[in-house]
XYZ file of C-alpha atoms in Angstrom:
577
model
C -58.039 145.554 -211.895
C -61.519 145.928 -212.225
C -61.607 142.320 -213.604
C -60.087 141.130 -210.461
C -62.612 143.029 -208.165
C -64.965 140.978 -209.742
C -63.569 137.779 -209.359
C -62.934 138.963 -205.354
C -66.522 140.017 -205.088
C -67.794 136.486 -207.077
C -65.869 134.374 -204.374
C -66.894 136.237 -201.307
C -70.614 135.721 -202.548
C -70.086 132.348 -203.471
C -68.768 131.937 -200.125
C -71.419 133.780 -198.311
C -73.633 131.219 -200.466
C -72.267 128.449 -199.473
C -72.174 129.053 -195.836
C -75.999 129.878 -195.647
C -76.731 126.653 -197.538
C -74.576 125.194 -195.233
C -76.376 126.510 -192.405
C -79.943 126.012 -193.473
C -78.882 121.894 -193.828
C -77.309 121.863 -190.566
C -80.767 124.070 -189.057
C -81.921 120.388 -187.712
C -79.003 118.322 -187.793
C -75.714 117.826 -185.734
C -72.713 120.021 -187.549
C -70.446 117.862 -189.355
C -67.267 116.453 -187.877
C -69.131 116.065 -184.456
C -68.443 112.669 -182.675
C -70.521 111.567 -179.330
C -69.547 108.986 -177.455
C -66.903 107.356 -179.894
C -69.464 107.569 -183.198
C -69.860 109.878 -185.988
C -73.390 111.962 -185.719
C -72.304 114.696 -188.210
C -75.173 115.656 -190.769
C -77.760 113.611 -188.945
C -80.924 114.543 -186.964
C -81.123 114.525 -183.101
C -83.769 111.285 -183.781
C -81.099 109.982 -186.095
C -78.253 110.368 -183.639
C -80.130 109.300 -180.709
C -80.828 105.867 -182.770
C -77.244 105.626 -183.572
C -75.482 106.609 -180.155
C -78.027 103.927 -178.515
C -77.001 100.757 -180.563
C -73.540 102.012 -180.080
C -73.887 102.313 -176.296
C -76.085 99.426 -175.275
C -73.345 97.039 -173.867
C -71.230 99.368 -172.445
C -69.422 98.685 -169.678
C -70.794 100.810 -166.548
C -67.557 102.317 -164.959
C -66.482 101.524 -161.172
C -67.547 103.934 -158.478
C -65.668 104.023 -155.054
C -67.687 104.781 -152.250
C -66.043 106.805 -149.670
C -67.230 106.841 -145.559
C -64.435 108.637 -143.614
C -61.056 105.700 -143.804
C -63.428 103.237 -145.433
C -64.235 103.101 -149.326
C -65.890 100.170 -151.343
C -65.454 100.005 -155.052
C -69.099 99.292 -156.549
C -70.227 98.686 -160.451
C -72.274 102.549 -161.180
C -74.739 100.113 -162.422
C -75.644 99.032 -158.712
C -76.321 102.787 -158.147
C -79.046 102.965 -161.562
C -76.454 104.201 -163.569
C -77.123 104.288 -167.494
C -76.118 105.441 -170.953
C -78.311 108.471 -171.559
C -78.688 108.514 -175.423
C -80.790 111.079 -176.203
C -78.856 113.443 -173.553
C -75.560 113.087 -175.297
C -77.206 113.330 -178.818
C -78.314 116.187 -177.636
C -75.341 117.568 -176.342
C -73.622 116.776 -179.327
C -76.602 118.893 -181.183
C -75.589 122.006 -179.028
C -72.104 121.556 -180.317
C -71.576 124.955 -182.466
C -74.995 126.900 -182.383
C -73.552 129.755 -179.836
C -69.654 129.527 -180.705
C -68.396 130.173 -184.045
C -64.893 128.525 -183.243
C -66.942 125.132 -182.029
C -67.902 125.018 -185.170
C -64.534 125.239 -187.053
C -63.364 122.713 -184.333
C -65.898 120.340 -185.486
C -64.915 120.507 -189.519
C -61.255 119.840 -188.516
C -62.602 116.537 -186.412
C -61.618 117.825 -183.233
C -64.943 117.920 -181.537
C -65.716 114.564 -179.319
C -68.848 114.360 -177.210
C -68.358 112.254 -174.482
C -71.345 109.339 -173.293
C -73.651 111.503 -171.198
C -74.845 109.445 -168.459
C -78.477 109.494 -166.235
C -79.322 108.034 -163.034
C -82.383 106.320 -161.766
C -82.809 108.518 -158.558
C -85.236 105.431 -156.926
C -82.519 102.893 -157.231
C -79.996 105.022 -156.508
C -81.235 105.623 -152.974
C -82.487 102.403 -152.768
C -78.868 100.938 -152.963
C -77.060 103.813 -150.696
C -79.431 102.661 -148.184
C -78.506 99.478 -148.163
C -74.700 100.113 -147.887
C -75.454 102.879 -145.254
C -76.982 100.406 -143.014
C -73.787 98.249 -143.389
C -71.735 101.400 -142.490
C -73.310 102.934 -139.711
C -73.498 102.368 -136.176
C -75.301 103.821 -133.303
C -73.342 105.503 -130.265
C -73.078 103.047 -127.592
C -73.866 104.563 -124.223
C -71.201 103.947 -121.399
C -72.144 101.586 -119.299
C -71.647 100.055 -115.444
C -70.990 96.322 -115.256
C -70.159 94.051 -112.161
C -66.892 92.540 -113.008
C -64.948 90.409 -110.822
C -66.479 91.853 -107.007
C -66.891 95.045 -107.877
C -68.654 97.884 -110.789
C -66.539 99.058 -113.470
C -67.568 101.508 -116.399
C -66.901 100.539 -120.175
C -66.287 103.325 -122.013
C -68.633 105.145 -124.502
C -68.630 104.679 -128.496
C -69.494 107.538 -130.717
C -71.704 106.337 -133.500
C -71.489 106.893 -137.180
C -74.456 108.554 -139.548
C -74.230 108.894 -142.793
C -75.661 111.788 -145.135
C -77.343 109.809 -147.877
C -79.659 112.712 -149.433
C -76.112 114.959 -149.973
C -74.608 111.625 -151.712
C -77.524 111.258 -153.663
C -78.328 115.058 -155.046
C -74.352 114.801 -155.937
C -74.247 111.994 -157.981
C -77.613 112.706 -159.571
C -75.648 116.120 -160.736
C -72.238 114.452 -161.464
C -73.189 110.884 -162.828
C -69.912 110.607 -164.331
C -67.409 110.764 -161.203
C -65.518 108.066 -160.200
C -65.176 108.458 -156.461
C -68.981 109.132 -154.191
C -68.142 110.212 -150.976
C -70.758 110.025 -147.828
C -70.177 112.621 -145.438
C -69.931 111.411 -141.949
C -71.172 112.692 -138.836
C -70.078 111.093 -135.484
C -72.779 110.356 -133.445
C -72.088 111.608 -129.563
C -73.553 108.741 -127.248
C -75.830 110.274 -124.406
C -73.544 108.467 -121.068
C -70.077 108.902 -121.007
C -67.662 107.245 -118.567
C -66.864 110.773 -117.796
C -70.837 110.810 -116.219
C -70.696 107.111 -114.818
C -67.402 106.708 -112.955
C -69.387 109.031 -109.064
C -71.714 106.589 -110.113
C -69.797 103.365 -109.993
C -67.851 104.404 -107.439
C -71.451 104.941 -104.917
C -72.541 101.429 -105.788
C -69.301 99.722 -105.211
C -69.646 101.675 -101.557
C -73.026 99.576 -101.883
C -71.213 96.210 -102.000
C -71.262 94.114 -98.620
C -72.326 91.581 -97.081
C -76.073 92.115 -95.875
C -78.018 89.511 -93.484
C -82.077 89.138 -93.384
C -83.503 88.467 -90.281
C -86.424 86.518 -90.127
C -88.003 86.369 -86.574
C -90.744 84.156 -85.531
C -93.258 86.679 -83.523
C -94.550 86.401 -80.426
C -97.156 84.923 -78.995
C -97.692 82.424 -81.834
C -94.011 81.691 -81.940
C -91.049 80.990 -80.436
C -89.013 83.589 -81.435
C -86.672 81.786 -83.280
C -84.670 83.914 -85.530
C -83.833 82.817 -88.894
C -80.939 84.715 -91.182
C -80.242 84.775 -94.475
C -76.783 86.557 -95.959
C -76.639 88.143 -98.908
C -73.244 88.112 -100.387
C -71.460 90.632 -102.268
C -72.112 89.398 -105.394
C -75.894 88.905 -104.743
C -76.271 92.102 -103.291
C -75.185 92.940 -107.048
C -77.815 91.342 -108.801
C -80.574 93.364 -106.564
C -79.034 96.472 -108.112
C -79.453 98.327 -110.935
C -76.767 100.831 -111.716
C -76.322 103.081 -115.039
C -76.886 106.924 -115.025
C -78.366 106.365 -111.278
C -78.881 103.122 -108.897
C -81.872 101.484 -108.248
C -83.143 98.579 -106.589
C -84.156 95.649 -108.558
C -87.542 95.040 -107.245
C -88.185 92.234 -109.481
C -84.921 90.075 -108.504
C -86.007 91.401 -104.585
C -89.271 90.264 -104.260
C -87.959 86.735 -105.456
C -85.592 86.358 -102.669
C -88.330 87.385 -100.397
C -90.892 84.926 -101.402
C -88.330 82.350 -100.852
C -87.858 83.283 -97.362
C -91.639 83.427 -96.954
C -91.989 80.095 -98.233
C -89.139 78.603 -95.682
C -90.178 79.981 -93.214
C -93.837 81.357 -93.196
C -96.130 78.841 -91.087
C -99.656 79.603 -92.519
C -102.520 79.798 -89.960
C -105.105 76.237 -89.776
C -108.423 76.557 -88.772
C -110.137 74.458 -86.082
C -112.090 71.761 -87.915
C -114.264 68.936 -87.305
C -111.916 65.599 -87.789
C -112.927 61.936 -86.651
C -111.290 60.834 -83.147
C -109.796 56.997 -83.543
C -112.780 55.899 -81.966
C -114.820 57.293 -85.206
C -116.280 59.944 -83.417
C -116.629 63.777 -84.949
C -114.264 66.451 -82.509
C -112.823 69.302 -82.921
C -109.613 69.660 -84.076
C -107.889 73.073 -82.309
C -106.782 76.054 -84.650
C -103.112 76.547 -84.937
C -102.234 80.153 -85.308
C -99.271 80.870 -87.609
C -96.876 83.503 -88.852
C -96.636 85.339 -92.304
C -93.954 87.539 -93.865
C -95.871 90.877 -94.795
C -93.589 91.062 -98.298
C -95.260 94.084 -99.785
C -94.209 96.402 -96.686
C -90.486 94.560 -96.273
C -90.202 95.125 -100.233
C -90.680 98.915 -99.362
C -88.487 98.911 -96.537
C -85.531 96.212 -98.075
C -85.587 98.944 -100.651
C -84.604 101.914 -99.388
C -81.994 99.817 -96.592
C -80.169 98.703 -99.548
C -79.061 102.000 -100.976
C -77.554 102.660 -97.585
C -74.179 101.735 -97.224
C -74.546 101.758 -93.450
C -76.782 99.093 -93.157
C -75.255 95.437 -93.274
C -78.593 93.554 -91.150
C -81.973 94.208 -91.754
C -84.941 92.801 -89.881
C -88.080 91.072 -92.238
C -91.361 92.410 -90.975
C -93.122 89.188 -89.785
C -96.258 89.338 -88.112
C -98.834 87.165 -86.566
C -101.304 85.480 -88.262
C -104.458 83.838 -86.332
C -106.835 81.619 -87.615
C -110.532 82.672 -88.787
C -112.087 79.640 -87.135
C -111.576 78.722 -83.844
C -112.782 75.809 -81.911
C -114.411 77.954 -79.183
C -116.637 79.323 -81.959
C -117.626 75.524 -82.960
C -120.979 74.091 -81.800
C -120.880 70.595 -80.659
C -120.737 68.131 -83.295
C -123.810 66.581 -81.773
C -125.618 70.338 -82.025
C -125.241 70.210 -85.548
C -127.815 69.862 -88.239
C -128.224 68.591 -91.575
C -128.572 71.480 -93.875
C -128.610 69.528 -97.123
C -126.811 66.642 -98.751
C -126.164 64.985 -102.737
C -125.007 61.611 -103.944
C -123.063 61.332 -107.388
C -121.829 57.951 -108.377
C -118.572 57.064 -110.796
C -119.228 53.042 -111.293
C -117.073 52.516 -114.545
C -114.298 54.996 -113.832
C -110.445 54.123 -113.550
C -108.243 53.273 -110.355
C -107.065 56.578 -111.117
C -109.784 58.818 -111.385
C -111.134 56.914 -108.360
C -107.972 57.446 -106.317
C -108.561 60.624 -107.225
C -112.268 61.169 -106.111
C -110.816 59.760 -102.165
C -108.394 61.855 -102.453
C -110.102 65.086 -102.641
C -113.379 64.076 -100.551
C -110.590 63.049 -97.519
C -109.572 66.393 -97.870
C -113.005 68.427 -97.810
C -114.035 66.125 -95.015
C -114.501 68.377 -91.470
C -113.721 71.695 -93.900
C -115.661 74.693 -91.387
C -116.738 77.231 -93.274
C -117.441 80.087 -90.517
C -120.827 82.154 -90.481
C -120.586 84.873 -93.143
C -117.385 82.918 -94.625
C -116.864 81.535 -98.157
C -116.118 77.979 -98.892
C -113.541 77.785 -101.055
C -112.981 74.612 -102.858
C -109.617 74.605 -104.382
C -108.460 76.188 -100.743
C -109.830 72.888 -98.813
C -108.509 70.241 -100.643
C -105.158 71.794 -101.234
C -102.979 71.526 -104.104
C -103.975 69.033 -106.918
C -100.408 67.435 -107.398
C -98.995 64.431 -107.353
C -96.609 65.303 -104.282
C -100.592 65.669 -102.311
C -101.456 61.951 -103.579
C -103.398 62.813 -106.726
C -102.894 61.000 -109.771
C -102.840 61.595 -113.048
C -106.517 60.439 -115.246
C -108.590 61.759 -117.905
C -109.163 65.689 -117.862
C -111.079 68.806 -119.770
C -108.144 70.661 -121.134
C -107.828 73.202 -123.984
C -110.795 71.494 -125.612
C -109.714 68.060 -125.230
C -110.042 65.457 -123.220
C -106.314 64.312 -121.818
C -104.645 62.526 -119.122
C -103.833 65.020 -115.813
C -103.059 65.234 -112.355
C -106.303 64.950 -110.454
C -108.820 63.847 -113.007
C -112.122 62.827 -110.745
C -111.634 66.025 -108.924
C -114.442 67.399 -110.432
C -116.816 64.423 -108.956
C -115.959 65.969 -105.493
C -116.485 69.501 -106.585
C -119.891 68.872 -108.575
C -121.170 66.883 -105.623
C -120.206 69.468 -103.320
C -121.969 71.925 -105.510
C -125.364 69.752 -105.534
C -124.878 70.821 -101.331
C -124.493 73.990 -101.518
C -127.079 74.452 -103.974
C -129.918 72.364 -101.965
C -128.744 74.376 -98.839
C -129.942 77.642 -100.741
C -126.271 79.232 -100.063
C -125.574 82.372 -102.441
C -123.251 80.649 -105.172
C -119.962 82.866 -106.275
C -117.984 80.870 -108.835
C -119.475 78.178 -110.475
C -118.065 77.015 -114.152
C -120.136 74.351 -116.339
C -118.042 71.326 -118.342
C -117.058 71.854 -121.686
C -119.245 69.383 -122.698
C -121.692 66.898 -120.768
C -119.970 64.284 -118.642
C -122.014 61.296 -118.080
C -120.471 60.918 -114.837
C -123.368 63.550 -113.561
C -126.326 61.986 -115.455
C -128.968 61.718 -115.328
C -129.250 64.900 -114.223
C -128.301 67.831 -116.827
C -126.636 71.498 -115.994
C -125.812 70.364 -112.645
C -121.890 70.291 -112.594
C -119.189 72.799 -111.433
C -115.664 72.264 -112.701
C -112.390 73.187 -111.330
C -109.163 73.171 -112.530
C -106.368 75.055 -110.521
C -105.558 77.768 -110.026
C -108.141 79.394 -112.953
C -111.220 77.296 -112.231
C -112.979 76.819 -108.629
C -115.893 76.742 -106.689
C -117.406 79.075 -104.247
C -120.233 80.215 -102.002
C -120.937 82.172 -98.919
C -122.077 80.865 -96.004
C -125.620 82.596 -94.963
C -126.663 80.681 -92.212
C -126.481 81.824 -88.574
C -123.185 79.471 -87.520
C -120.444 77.716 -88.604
C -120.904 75.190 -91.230
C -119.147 71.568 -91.631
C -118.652 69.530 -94.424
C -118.936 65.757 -94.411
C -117.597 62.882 -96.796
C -118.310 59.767 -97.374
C -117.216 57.080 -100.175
C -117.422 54.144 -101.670
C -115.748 52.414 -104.819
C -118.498 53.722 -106.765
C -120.230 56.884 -104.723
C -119.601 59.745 -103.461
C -122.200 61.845 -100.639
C -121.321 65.256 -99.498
C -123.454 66.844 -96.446
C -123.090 69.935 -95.015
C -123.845 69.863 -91.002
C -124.664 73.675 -89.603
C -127.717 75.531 -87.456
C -130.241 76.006 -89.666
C -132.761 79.120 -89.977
C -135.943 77.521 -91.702
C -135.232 78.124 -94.855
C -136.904 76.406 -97.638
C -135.243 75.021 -100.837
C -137.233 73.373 -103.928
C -134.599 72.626 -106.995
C -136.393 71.915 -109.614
C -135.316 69.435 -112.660
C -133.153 70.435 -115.864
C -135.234 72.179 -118.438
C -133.577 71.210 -122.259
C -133.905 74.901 -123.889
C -131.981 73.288 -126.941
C -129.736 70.321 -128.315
C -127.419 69.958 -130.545
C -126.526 66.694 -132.267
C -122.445 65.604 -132.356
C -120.209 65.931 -134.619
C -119.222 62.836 -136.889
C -116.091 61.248 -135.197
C -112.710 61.951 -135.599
C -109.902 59.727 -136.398
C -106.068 60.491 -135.934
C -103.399 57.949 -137.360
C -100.915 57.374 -134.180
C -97.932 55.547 -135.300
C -97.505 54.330 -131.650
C -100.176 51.979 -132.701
C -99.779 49.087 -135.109
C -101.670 48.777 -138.282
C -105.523 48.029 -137.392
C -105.477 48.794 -133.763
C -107.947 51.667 -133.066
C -108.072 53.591 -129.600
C -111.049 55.724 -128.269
C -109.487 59.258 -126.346
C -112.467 60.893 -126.316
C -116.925 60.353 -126.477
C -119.286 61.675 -128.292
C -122.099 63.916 -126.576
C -124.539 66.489 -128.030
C -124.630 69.586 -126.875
C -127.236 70.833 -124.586
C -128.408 74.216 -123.388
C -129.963 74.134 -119.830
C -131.787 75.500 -117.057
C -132.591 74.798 -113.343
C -134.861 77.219 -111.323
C -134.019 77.368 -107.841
C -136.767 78.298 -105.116
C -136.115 79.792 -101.877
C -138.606 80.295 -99.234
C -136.977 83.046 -96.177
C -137.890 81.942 -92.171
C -139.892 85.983 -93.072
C -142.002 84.250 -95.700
C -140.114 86.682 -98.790
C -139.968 83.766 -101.914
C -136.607 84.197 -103.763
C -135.651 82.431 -107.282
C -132.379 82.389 -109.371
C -131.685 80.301 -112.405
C -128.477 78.402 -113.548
C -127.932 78.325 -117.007
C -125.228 75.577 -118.741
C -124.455 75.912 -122.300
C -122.728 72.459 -123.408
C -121.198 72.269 -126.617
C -121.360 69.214 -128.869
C -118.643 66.828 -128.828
C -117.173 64.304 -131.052
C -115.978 60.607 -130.871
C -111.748 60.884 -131.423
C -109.869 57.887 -132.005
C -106.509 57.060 -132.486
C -105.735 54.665 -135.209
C -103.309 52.678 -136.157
C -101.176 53.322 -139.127
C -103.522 51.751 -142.797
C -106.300 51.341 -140.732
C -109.305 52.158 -142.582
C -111.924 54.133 -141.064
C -115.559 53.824 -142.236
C -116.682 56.705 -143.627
C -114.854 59.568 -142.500
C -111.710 61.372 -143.407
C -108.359 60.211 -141.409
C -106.820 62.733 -140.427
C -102.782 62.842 -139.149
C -100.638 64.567 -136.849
């Protein structure tokens, strides 16, 4: 008996042996019989069965995910959505296996311990992607709406819109990497106008909808009376409103109907004027008083009418407009004095530009400018357009020179300048040239271009009467006097004083294919550029001296020519457009 104790007590220490050897080789390794995902790591290190899980895992096939948004779902690869094998994670996992539970332990020597792939998840590309498929998913709530359909307003319904909760989606798959199905949570957006809200107001504007006619009387004394209407239909009436959550008057779409109507029917004021008689003598031509729509105060009033349904004629506010100059405030012609005159002369130009030059000084012929007025240039020749005889020729524009309607113009308006100037009148717009035009040599800085409706030329008229201005032509000159009562003044202009110059550019040369092959075209001159100044000198009827200076600032400008296509040009780069 005691023989068998022994033997008992031998095994049970053997046993007890055995077990701590067994658990001071497994102190930094995996227990035996442990698999993780689908490979033996039993007996080796966490290093060791990181290394082996990762050459086990590294073409595995990322599982499909279904994306879920309410009735919609989209089946994606988890590898869109940074999914990975996480080696180290399930070695570690698989390391855990048996260190707090005896039976995990046992488990694992009868091979019935598997460790499944632990997977991670790139949070940045996660997010990255849900984004991405969000925007494709959601929708903003679409407001109801009222629409003019077939004579009358109607309300389309509302939409609720559709937001999706990303960060939710994102913290739950970061925490449960290996689900199959990712669902967004959606939230129905509630739009802010619901039919509900819009049908009182569709159903004022369609009490809104008739027929409305715009009276346009000619006043009295200047006119006949004559009435002039205009009907607005139904469906016009429309278009001047605005209707959603409240109605409003569309100004914009308003004020365009007016200005039509002003333009029909508006007979603009002319002052009296000195004109030659068929005999060739200077008289006066009578002012003709005229009529204007006052738009700004029927745009006030047409805008509160309209939002009564009452109203179905409304009356434009027209009122009388007289002329400034009338002919019983002209002197005789034969009262009237030189003030001051200037020649420029155009020998060399084309029919055009010359047509041109007629054209405008015809129309600045017998302009009155009243005492204390301001002659306006662009004003007395009228609109530079073909329709008003002007051609098209050779223009400054956008710092080239190009063809356009009324080059020349500026001939009349720097000659007219030269007038004013001499006369000692108190200049108001003047703009220098781009660039010096030999047209006005040989004297420099003393140009004024204009160029409608941006550019023109102005100055006030300081002498004690009315002032005339007087034309006259030829083929190859132009003379512009100015005819008023003068006070004694005394003007001295003196000549250009060159504060700098700079020399041109080398030309440029531009390959037109419109041309043939050696044919070369010159569009535009060189000239250097200049930086002037002419001193002015006035002497008062009291004996006070006054002086003012006008300053041009010319920029150089190079020789362009258009070339045909293999045309060589000497020297300098050819450049294509």
């Amino acid at each position: 008996m005691r023989r068998g104790l022994l033997i008992g007590l031998g095994i049970l220490t053997g046993s007890l042996l055995g077990w701590a050897l067994l658990e001071r080789y497994h102190h930094n390794r995996v227990f035996a019989g442990v698999q993780a995902a689908g490979v033996p790591v039993g007996g080796l290190t966490l290093e060791e069965a990181t290394a082996k899980i990762a050459a086990a895992t590294q073409n595995t096939t990322p599982p499909l995910l279904t994306l879920k948004a309410g009735d919609k779902t989209l089946e994606v690869s988890a590898a869109e959505l940074g999914w990975q094998p996480d080696p180290r994670a399930t070695a570690e996992r698989a390391f855990a296996v048996g260190r707090t539970r005896l039976s995990e332990r046992l488990a694992a020597l009868r091979g019935q311990v598997r460790v499944p792939l632990v997977p991670r998840v790139d949070a940045a590309a996660l997010e990255k992607r849900l984004q991405v498929i969000a925007d494709k998913l959601e929708y903003p709530p679409t407001d109801a709406r009222v629409v003019f359909q077939n004579g009358q307003y109607v309300v389309i319904p509302e939409k609720a819109g559709l937001k999706l909760d990303i960060e939710h989606a994102i913290e739950t798959y970061i925490q449960h990497p290996t689900q199959s199905v990712l669902e967004f949570f959606p939230k129905s957006l509630t739009p802010r106008l619901t039919a509900a809200m819009l049908e009182p107001v569709a159903q004022r504007a369609n009490e809104l909808l008739r027929p409305v006619t715009l009276v346009y009387t000619e006043p009295h004394p200047v006119g006949s009376g004559k009435v002039h209407r205009r009907t607005l239909g139904i469906a016009e009436v429309a278009s001047l409103l605005s209707v959603q959550d409240e109605i409003k008057v569309n100004a914009t779409a308003l004020r365009k109907i007016l200005a039509q109507l002003a333009a029909r029917h508006d007979r603009l004021p002319q002052d009296a004027r000195y004109t030659l008689s068929p005999e060739g003598e200077l008289v006066v031509r009578p002012e003709v008083d005229g009529w204007k729509m006052n738009q700004p105060e029927t745009l006030k009033r047409l805008e509160v009418a309209l939002l009564r349904p009452d109203l179905s004629e409304f009356g434009l506010t027209v009122v009388p407009k007289t002329a400034q100059v009338r002919a019983a405030d002209l002197p005789k012609a034969e009262n009237l004095q030189l003030l001051a005159e200037a020649t420029t002369r155009y020998a060399g130009s084309s029919h055009e530009r010359i047509a041109n030059v007629h054209a405008a000084a015809r129309n600045l012929d017998g302009y009155v400018v009243p005492a204390g007025g301001v002659f306006n240039f662009n004003q007395a020749i009228g609109d530079i357009s073909l329709e008003n005889g002007f051609k098209e020729a050779l223009v400054i524009s956008e710092g080239r020179t190009v063809k356009g309607v009324g080059g020349g113009v500026c001939q009349v308006s720097t000659t007219a300048f030269r007038a004013l100037y001499q006369a000692g009148l108190p200049i108001l717009e003047r703009h220098q040239h781009a660039y010096r035009v030999r047209w006005y040599d040989p004297i420099v800085g003393y140009d004024a271009a204009v160029y409608q409706p941006y550019l023109n030329l102005r100055a006030t008229n300081n002498t004690p009467g009315p002032m005339v201005v007087r034309t006259a032509f030829t083929q190859s000159s132009l003379t512009v006097q100015l005819y008023g009562i003068p006070d004694g003044r005394k003007v001295v202009v003196s000549q250009p004083t060159i504060l700098s110059r700079t020399p041109h550019p080398p030309p440029q040369y531009i390959v037109d294919t419109s041309l043939r092959p050696g044919q070369i075209k010159q569009v535009d001159w060189a000239v250097d550029g200049f930086r002037t100044r002419i001193t002015r000198t006035i002497t008062h009827p009291d004996g006070r001296v006054s002086t003012d200076q006008l300053n041009s600032n010319y920029r150089p400008w190079q020789a362009v020519y258009q070339v045909g296509p293999q045309t060589p040009a000497p020297g300098d780069e050819v450049a294509s457009r």
